[in-house]
Amino acid sequence: MTSQPVSVQITDGVAHVRMDNPPVNALGVALREGLMDALAELEHNDDVTSVLLIGQPKAFSAGADITEFGTGTSSPTLPELVARLEDFPKPVVAAITGVALGGGLELAMAAHARVALPTAKLGLPEISLGLIPGAGGTGRLPRLVGPQRALELILGGKQISAEAALKDGLVDAVLDGVSGFETEAARWTAEFAASGEPVRTQDRTDKIADAAAKPGTVVELAATALRKVKDPFAGKAAVEAVTAGIEESFERGTVVERAKFQERLKSSESAAQRYLFAAERAARKPRNLDPAAARDVKQAGVVGAGTMGGGIAMALASAGIPVTVVEAQQEALERGLGMIEKNLSVSVSHGSRTENQAAQQRALITGTMEYADLGDADLVIEAAFEDLQVKKEIFATLDHNVKPEAVLATNTSYLNIDEIAAGTEHAERVLGMHFFSPANVMPLVEVVRGGQTSPEALATGFATARRIGKTPVVVGVCHGFVGNRMLEVRSRQAEQLLLEGALPSQVDDVLTNFGFRMGPFAMADMAGLDIGWRNRKAQGTTAPIGDALCETGRYGQKTGSGYYSYEGRERRNDPAVTEIIERVSAEHNVTRREISNEEILERLLFPMINEGARILEEKIADRASDIDVIWVKGYNWPAYRGGPMWYADQMGAAVVVERLTHYAEATGDASLRPAQALQESADGGVSLTEGA
Ligand code: 3HC
């Protein structure tokens, strides 16, 4: 009776209004129009006593249509639709299957009640796009779940389960769907309609009464979540809208929400995060990778029960993949399994896993000292000591102990995959899977395509990383791949800045003010300075200040002193470090000078961009946006700044080229000269990230 993508069917007085806009029921203009038309017809249809709003199995609705942003949204707008639904004179129930996200959840919250399938997921992820909920979410969510929980959900952007939503009051019933979810939802709707006049969500006051009576409560409640928020600009805007909606009125909150939403939509921070949304999806489709070539991984193996190996084993088990962990020494194996056990218990106490889930994962992880126990493995990930010889020996052993079709991956951070593969008889089944520490938590995996890696091996590594919930990005072979190669360039500049006149805290502060959670020196202290020192010695390279600190036993947090001194985790500037730095500068005949924060930022970031451009020239990464995904997901580059290549585009490649040329001349460091791809981008005015 109405235009697609909305269909209506009336059964026993309940109008089933179905949204059908694949793939995720984004609330684009056609769907909004369809819903408005349907409501207009149903309002005056005497056969209809109530409305059941339902979506598709995969999605009730994933929210506003992101592709409409920037083009201006035509009427009926989402806020208009939401208002119409809430004011509808007959009871409306939203039946949630799949996801109800952003504007999708806002639509559901404007219904007079909500029921959900147990597998449904609900959330307001706008903050991940640098936005705030823009269709009444900042007003209605606190009225349903209370201000504290609402702020957690709006500022955290996380999805919650139907069960959690029921506990919070966000849904009214979880229907198990024994006789069919829709049938049960219709029955529930009829009963709900018969039970009396529904209350509009915006008129509910019980959960916000306390906060409304005590101005300042919302800001106070938001403090913790705001400290952790990924986009502080959107975070602050969201808190202002929630505050107005509680302390003033729902209407006033709506006005503030609308203004802040529009402001954020136009901001560079949101543009960066919307770009990243597309970039992450592009990275899921690597060039020259055939997803159909992936082998099914029913059983996995991990070599090495250290921090990385244990983390990888946990990640595999959390996706239900049985995993055998091999260690050379009994003691190391027991220590590793003990660490896994401890991590699982901690995650139960933090509520990120249930006791039941932890038990299931524990049961999937088996330890052994025999390579022969990997005979059934479809994929083995080696996570042993970062040493080429050690890895080559392991791969040669693996080659003889696994089945012929098994895929072998190395979790190396720097080493040449092709050299590791050369020690096997089947180099085509070898690839790199570079996880980030802690591997059970960090999302990024650089999936490294070796010179001989087969399409099957690459697709299997990639698909497995996706299956365990990671963000895989395909890269080629070079020292440090994409992420660490660019990090090394930054580290070199950071050390050089100390030598020329800066102090660790100045350099670190510049990066934390930019939006990184930690600067390079605080990070080095946390990771331990001795590791880099040992590597440098092995490679015959030096970092004069880093080396000098290590020579005095300052290895970082673990020794209570490094670039800073520590009391517990509390960091302090240390005059002894200043002395060491000044001494080393003098030894190198460097006259120390005052260095501006602007120079520090440019010297740290522009050489990284330059290295990114070289990486593109060498085709180590498929696209500039892949580099950005790597930096945001693996190195905490602030998402609201899009990633190094996006940042370069915003700055203009010509500016980056000009500054790099200047620094190359000023410091005599030829490696700072602009890369060809960067120069071309500057000359042609073509952005690096275009088409991402
Ligand atoms: N608008 C337009 N397209 C969308 C979309 C949206 N809201 N959500 C997803 N899509 C597209 C994706 O771009 C992708 O397109 P592609 O196939 O061309 O690459 C396709 O739908 C499938 O999406 P995924 O590949 O991401 O599929 P998954 O199954 O992995 O994930 C999902 C599904 C969980 C729904 C995920 O897509 C997602 O998180 N979407 C974004 C949800 C979101 O942020 N909603 C808030 C929007 S802002 C808003 O609502 C403002 C409001 O407050 C006014």
PDB file of N, CA, C and O and ligand atoms in Angstrom, residues 23-24 26 58 62-67 69 78 99 101-104 106 125-126 129 131-135 159 261 277 281 284-285 466, ligand 1:
ATOM      1  N   PRO A  23      21.899  -2.329   2.529  1.00  0.00           N
ATOM      2  CA  PRO A  23      22.141  -3.522   3.346  1.00  0.00           C
ATOM      3  C   PRO A  23      21.833  -3.364   4.833  1.00  0.00           C
ATOM      4  O   PRO A  23      21.676  -4.347   5.534  1.00  0.00           O
ATOM      5  N   VAL A  24      21.697  -2.094   5.324  1.00  0.00           N
ATOM      6  CA  VAL A  24      21.594  -1.946   6.777  1.00  0.00           C
ATOM      7  C   VAL A  24      20.437  -1.041   7.205  1.00  0.00           C
ATOM      8  O   VAL A  24      20.404  -0.536   8.317  1.00  0.00           O
ATOM      9  N   ALA A  26      19.728   1.981   6.340  1.00  0.00           N
ATOM     10  CA  ALA A  26      20.098   3.371   6.622  1.00  0.00           C
ATOM     11  C   ALA A  26      18.884   4.241   6.321  1.00  0.00           C
ATOM     12  O   ALA A  26      18.164   4.006   5.348  1.00  0.00           O
ATOM     13  N   LYS A  58      19.197  -8.443   9.663  1.00  0.00           N
ATOM     14  CA  LYS A  58      20.537  -7.909   9.946  1.00  0.00           C
ATOM     15  C   LYS A  58      20.469  -6.542  10.634  1.00  0.00           C
ATOM     16  O   LYS A  58      21.340  -6.179  11.410  1.00  0.00           O
ATOM     17  N   ALA A  62      20.680   0.964  10.863  1.00  0.00           N
ATOM     18  CA  ALA A  62      22.016   1.422  11.288  1.00  0.00           C
ATOM     19  C   ALA A  62      22.086   2.938  11.378  1.00  0.00           C
ATOM     20  O   ALA A  62      23.161   3.502  11.503  1.00  0.00           O
ATOM     21  N   GLY A  63      20.940   3.607  11.297  1.00  0.00           N
ATOM     22  CA  GLY A  63      20.947   5.045  11.545  1.00  0.00           C
ATOM     23  C   GLY A  63      20.857   5.888  10.297  1.00  0.00           C
ATOM     24  O   GLY A  63      20.535   5.394   9.208  1.00  0.00           O
ATOM     25  N   ALA A  64      21.166   7.167  10.477  1.00  0.00           N
ATOM     26  CA  ALA A  64      21.111   8.112   9.351  1.00  0.00           C
ATOM     27  C   ALA A  64      21.983   7.589   8.219  1.00  0.00           C
ATOM     28  O   ALA A  64      22.956   6.873   8.449  1.00  0.00           O
ATOM     29  N   ASP A  65      21.628   7.947   6.999  1.00  0.00           N
ATOM     30  CA  ASP A  65      22.415   7.512   5.845  1.00  0.00           C
ATOM     31  C   ASP A  65      23.659   8.402   5.745  1.00  0.00           C
ATOM     32  O   ASP A  65      23.562   9.593   5.411  1.00  0.00           O
ATOM     33  N   ILE A  66      24.802   7.787   6.040  1.00  0.00           N
ATOM     34  CA  ILE A  66      26.050   8.551   6.098  1.00  0.00           C
ATOM     35  C   ILE A  66      26.359   9.204   4.748  1.00  0.00           C
ATOM     36  O   ILE A  66      26.948  10.276   4.694  1.00  0.00           O
ATOM     37  N   THR A  67      25.925   8.565   3.679  1.00  0.00           N
ATOM     38  CA  THR A  67      26.245   9.114   2.358  1.00  0.00           C
ATOM     39  C   THR A  67      25.447  10.396   2.063  1.00  0.00           C
ATOM     40  O   THR A  67      25.765  11.117   1.143  1.00  0.00           O
ATOM     41  N   PHE A  69      25.197  12.794   4.315  1.00  0.00           N
ATOM     42  CA  PHE A  69      25.855  13.896   5.021  1.00  0.00           C
ATOM     43  C   PHE A  69      26.636  14.706   4.004  1.00  0.00           C
ATOM     44  O   PHE A  69      27.291  14.155   3.132  1.00  0.00           O
ATOM     45  N   LEU A  78      15.133  13.385   9.593  1.00  0.00           N
ATOM     46  CA  LEU A  78      15.032  12.356  10.638  1.00  0.00           C
ATOM     47  C   LEU A  78      14.364  12.912  11.904  1.00  0.00           C
ATOM     48  O   LEU A  78      13.469  12.255  12.462  1.00  0.00           O
ATOM     49  N   VAL A  99      20.892  -4.790  14.286  1.00  0.00           N
ATOM     50  CA  VAL A  99      21.375  -3.591  14.985  1.00  0.00           C
ATOM     51  C   VAL A  99      20.342  -2.468  14.958  1.00  0.00           C
ATOM     52  O   VAL A  99      19.605  -2.306  13.991  1.00  0.00           O
ATOM     53  N   LEU A 101      21.133   1.320  15.580  1.00  0.00           N
ATOM     54  CA  LEU A 101      22.255   2.210  15.888  1.00  0.00           C
ATOM     55  C   LEU A 101      21.925   3.645  15.488  1.00  0.00           C
ATOM     56  O   LEU A 101      21.205   3.881  14.512  1.00  0.00           O
ATOM     57  N   GLY A 102      22.508   4.582  16.206  1.00  0.00           N
ATOM     58  CA  GLY A 102      22.379   5.986  15.855  1.00  0.00           C
ATOM     59  C   GLY A 102      20.926   6.373  15.644  1.00  0.00           C
ATOM     60  O   GLY A 102      20.044   6.089  16.477  1.00  0.00           O
ATOM     61  N   GLY A 103      20.647   6.988  14.488  1.00  0.00           N
ATOM     62  CA  GLY A 103      19.288   7.398  14.170  1.00  0.00           C
ATOM     63  C   GLY A 103      18.304   6.233  14.215  1.00  0.00           C
ATOM     64  O   GLY A 103      17.114   6.431  14.483  1.00  0.00           O
ATOM     65  N   GLY A 104      18.787   5.016  13.984  1.00  0.00           N
ATOM     66  CA  GLY A 104      17.923   3.826  14.070  1.00  0.00           C
ATOM     67  C   GLY A 104      17.431   3.630  15.493  1.00  0.00           C
ATOM     68  O   GLY A 104      16.244   3.359  15.734  1.00  0.00           O
ATOM     69  N   GLU A 106      17.413   6.026  17.722  1.00  0.00           N
ATOM     70  CA  GLU A 106      16.622   7.221  18.054  1.00  0.00           C
ATOM     71  C   GLU A 106      15.171   7.055  17.591  1.00  0.00           C
ATOM     72  O   GLU A 106      14.236   7.455  18.273  1.00  0.00           O
ATOM     73  N   PRO A 125      26.435   5.250  18.107  1.00  0.00           N
ATOM     74  CA  PRO A 125      27.857   5.344  17.753  1.00  0.00           C
ATOM     75  C   PRO A 125      28.262   6.667  17.107  1.00  0.00           C
ATOM     76  O   PRO A 125      29.368   6.781  16.586  1.00  0.00           O
ATOM     77  N   GLU A 126      27.385   7.674  17.145  1.00  0.00           N
ATOM     78  CA  GLU A 126      27.683   8.934  16.441  1.00  0.00           C
ATOM     79  C   GLU A 126      29.051   9.499  16.802  1.00  0.00           C
ATOM     80  O   GLU A 126      29.738  10.082  15.966  1.00  0.00           O
ATOM     81  N   LEU A 129      31.874   8.986  14.633  1.00  0.00           N
ATOM     82  CA  LEU A 129      31.890   9.749  13.382  1.00  0.00           C
ATOM     83  C   LEU A 129      32.107  11.231  13.681  1.00  0.00           C
ATOM     84  O   LEU A 129      31.893  12.086  12.824  1.00  0.00           O
ATOM     85  N   LEU A 131      30.322  12.976  15.663  1.00  0.00           N
ATOM     86  CA  LEU A 131      29.001  13.612  15.745  1.00  0.00           C
ATOM     87  C   LEU A 131      28.388  13.383  17.118  1.00  0.00           C
ATOM     88  O   LEU A 131      28.943  12.648  17.940  1.00  0.00           O
ATOM     89  N   ILE A 132      27.216  13.985  17.315  1.00  0.00           N
ATOM     90  CA  ILE A 132      26.412  13.636  18.484  1.00  0.00           C
ATOM     91  C   ILE A 132      25.082  13.126  17.940  1.00  0.00           C
ATOM     92  O   ILE A 132      24.746  13.395  16.782  1.00  0.00           O
ATOM     93  N   PRO A 133      24.327  12.374  18.730  1.00  0.00           N
ATOM     94  CA  PRO A 133      23.020  11.960  18.238  1.00  0.00           C
ATOM     95  C   PRO A 133      22.244  13.214  17.828  1.00  0.00           C
ATOM     96  O   PRO A 133      22.264  14.215  18.547  1.00  0.00           O
ATOM     97  N   GLY A 134      21.572  13.156  16.688  1.00  0.00           N
ATOM     98  CA  GLY A 134      20.959  14.379  16.166  1.00  0.00           C
ATOM     99  C   GLY A 134      19.464  14.274  15.970  1.00  0.00           C
ATOM    100  O   GLY A 134      18.850  15.142  15.364  1.00  0.00           O
ATOM    101  N   ALA A 135      18.859  13.204  16.464  1.00  0.00           N
ATOM    102  CA  ALA A 135      17.410  13.055  16.282  1.00  0.00           C
ATOM    103  C   ALA A 135      16.748  12.731  17.621  1.00  0.00           C
ATOM    104  O   ALA A 135      15.994  11.772  17.756  1.00  0.00           O
ATOM    105  N   GLN A 159      28.186  -0.600  21.359  1.00  0.00           N
ATOM    106  CA  GLN A 159      26.913  -1.307  21.208  1.00  0.00           C
ATOM    107  C   GLN A 159      26.672  -2.160  22.459  1.00  0.00           C
ATOM    108  O   GLN A 159      27.618  -2.714  22.999  1.00  0.00           O
ATOM    109  N   PHE A 261      24.755  19.282  16.619  1.00  0.00           N
ATOM    110  CA  PHE A 261      24.901  18.247  15.583  1.00  0.00           C
ATOM    111  C   PHE A 261      25.373  18.900  14.281  1.00  0.00           C
ATOM    112  O   PHE A 261      26.316  18.442  13.643  1.00  0.00           O
ATOM    113  N   PHE A 277      35.819   5.984   8.472  1.00  0.00           N
ATOM    114  CA  PHE A 277      34.769   4.963   8.336  1.00  0.00           C
ATOM    115  C   PHE A 277      34.877   4.334   6.940  1.00  0.00           C
ATOM    116  O   PHE A 277      34.891   3.107   6.793  1.00  0.00           O
ATOM    117  N   ARG A 281      36.487   0.471   5.631  1.00  0.00           N
ATOM    118  CA  ARG A 281      35.748  -0.431   4.733  1.00  0.00           C
ATOM    119  C   ARG A 281      36.544  -0.695   3.461  1.00  0.00           C
ATOM    120  O   ARG A 281      36.520  -1.793   2.918  1.00  0.00           O
ATOM    121  N   ARG A 284      39.071  -3.375   3.939  1.00  0.00           N
ATOM    122  CA  ARG A 284      38.535  -4.748   3.957  1.00  0.00           C
ATOM    123  C   ARG A 284      38.535  -5.370   2.566  1.00  0.00           C
ATOM    124  O   ARG A 284      38.230  -6.547   2.417  1.00  0.00           O
ATOM    125  N   LYS A 285      38.791  -4.531   1.561  1.00  0.00           N
ATOM    126  CA  LYS A 285      38.798  -5.051   0.192  1.00  0.00           C
ATOM    127  C   LYS A 285      40.175  -4.799  -0.428  1.00  0.00           C
ATOM    128  O   LYS A 285      40.327  -3.928  -1.299  1.00  0.00           O
ATOM    129  N   ARG A 466      39.944 -11.048  10.379  1.00  0.00           N
ATOM    130  CA  ARG A 466      38.590 -10.476  10.422  1.00  0.00           C
ATOM    131  C   ARG A 466      37.709 -11.275  11.379  1.00  0.00           C
ATOM    132  O   ARG A 466      36.954 -10.707  12.158  1.00  0.00           O
TER     133      ARG A 466
HETATM  134  N1  3HC B   1      24.663   4.885   6.200  1.00  0.00           N
HETATM  135  C1  3HC B   1      25.027   4.524   4.959  1.00  0.00           C
HETATM  136  N2  3HC B   1      25.687   3.379   4.693  1.00  0.00           N
HETATM  137  C2  3HC B   1      25.970   2.587   5.720  1.00  0.00           C
HETATM  138  C3  3HC B   1      25.625   2.892   7.039  1.00  0.00           C
HETATM  139  C4  3HC B   1      24.936   4.116   7.277  1.00  0.00           C
HETATM  140  N3  3HC B   1      24.558   4.494   8.499  1.00  0.00           N
HETATM  141  N4  3HC B   1      26.064   1.910   7.842  1.00  0.00           N
HETATM  142  C5  3HC B   1      26.658   1.015   7.046  1.00  0.00           C
HETATM  143  N5  3HC B   1      26.607   1.415   5.771  1.00  0.00           N
HETATM  144  C6  3HC B   1      27.125   0.716   4.586  1.00  0.00           C
HETATM  145  C7  3HC B   1      28.631   0.506   4.682  1.00  0.00           C
HETATM  146  O1  3HC B   1      29.331   1.624   4.216  1.00  0.00           O
HETATM  147  C8  3HC B   1      28.826  -0.704   3.806  1.00  0.00           C
HETATM  148  O2  3HC B   1      28.848  -0.258   2.479  1.00  0.00           O
HETATM  149  P1  3HC B   1      29.768  -1.005   1.384  1.00  0.00           P
HETATM  150  O3  3HC B   1      29.231  -2.395   1.329  1.00  0.00           O
HETATM  151  O4  3HC B   1      29.539  -0.181   0.170  1.00  0.00           O
HETATM  152  O5  3HC B   1      31.170  -0.948   1.898  1.00  0.00           O
HETATM  153  C9  3HC B   1      27.545  -1.500   4.029  1.00  0.00           C
HETATM  154  O6  3HC B   1      26.591  -0.582   4.586  1.00  0.00           O
HETATM  155  C10 3HC B   1      27.707  -2.631   5.012  1.00  0.00           C
HETATM  156  O7  3HC B   1      28.317  -2.124   6.188  1.00  0.00           O
HETATM  157  P2  3HC B   1      29.549  -2.846   6.861  1.00  0.00           P
HETATM  158  O8  3HC B   1      30.514  -3.305   5.824  1.00  0.00           O
HETATM  159  O9  3HC B   1      30.050  -1.934   7.915  1.00  0.00           O
HETATM  160  O10 3HC B   1      28.832  -4.122   7.468  1.00  0.00           O
HETATM  161  P3  3HC B   1      29.026  -4.774   8.888  1.00  0.00           P
HETATM  162  O11 3HC B   1      28.085  -5.903   8.916  1.00  0.00           O
HETATM  163  O12 3HC B   1      30.459  -5.008   9.177  1.00  0.00           O
HETATM  164  O13 3HC B   1      28.549  -3.675   9.952  1.00  0.00           O
HETATM  165  C11 3HC B   1      27.117  -2.006  10.902  1.00  0.00           C
HETATM  166  C12 3HC B   1      27.235  -3.213   9.953  1.00  0.00           C
HETATM  167  C13 3HC B   1      27.368  -2.442  12.339  1.00  0.00           C
HETATM  168  C14 3HC B   1      25.739  -1.442  10.750  1.00  0.00           C
HETATM  169  C15 3HC B   1      28.197  -0.954  10.520  1.00  0.00           C
HETATM  170  O14 3HC B   1      28.083  -0.696   9.139  1.00  0.00           O
HETATM  171  C16 3HC B   1      28.087   0.352  11.227  1.00  0.00           C
HETATM  172  O15 3HC B   1      28.568   0.489  12.329  1.00  0.00           O
HETATM  173  N6  3HC B   1      27.490   1.348  10.563  1.00  0.00           N
HETATM  174  C17 3HC B   1      27.474   2.721  11.025  1.00  0.00           C
HETATM  175  C18 3HC B   1      26.494   2.908  12.110  1.00  0.00           C
HETATM  176  C19 3HC B   1      26.491   4.341  12.533  1.00  0.00           C
HETATM  177  O16 3HC B   1      27.512   4.965  12.771  1.00  0.00           O
HETATM  178  N7  3HC B   1      25.299   4.902  12.650  1.00  0.00           N
HETATM  179  C20 3HC B   1      25.147   6.256  13.044  1.00  0.00           C
HETATM  180  C21 3HC B   1      25.009   7.072  11.816  1.00  0.00           C
HETATM  181  S1  3HC B   1      24.982   8.759  12.235  1.00  0.00           S
HETATM  182  C22 3HC B   1      23.400   9.012  12.745  1.00  0.00           C
HETATM  183  O17 3HC B   1      22.630   8.121  12.829  1.00  0.00           O
HETATM  184  C23 3HC B   1      23.093  10.450  13.045  1.00  0.00           C
HETATM  185  C24 3HC B   1      21.795  10.582  13.742  1.00  0.00           C
HETATM  186  O18 3HC B   1      22.015  10.664  15.120  1.00  0.00           O
HETATM  187  C25 3HC B   1      21.052  11.831  13.299  1.00  0.00           C
END
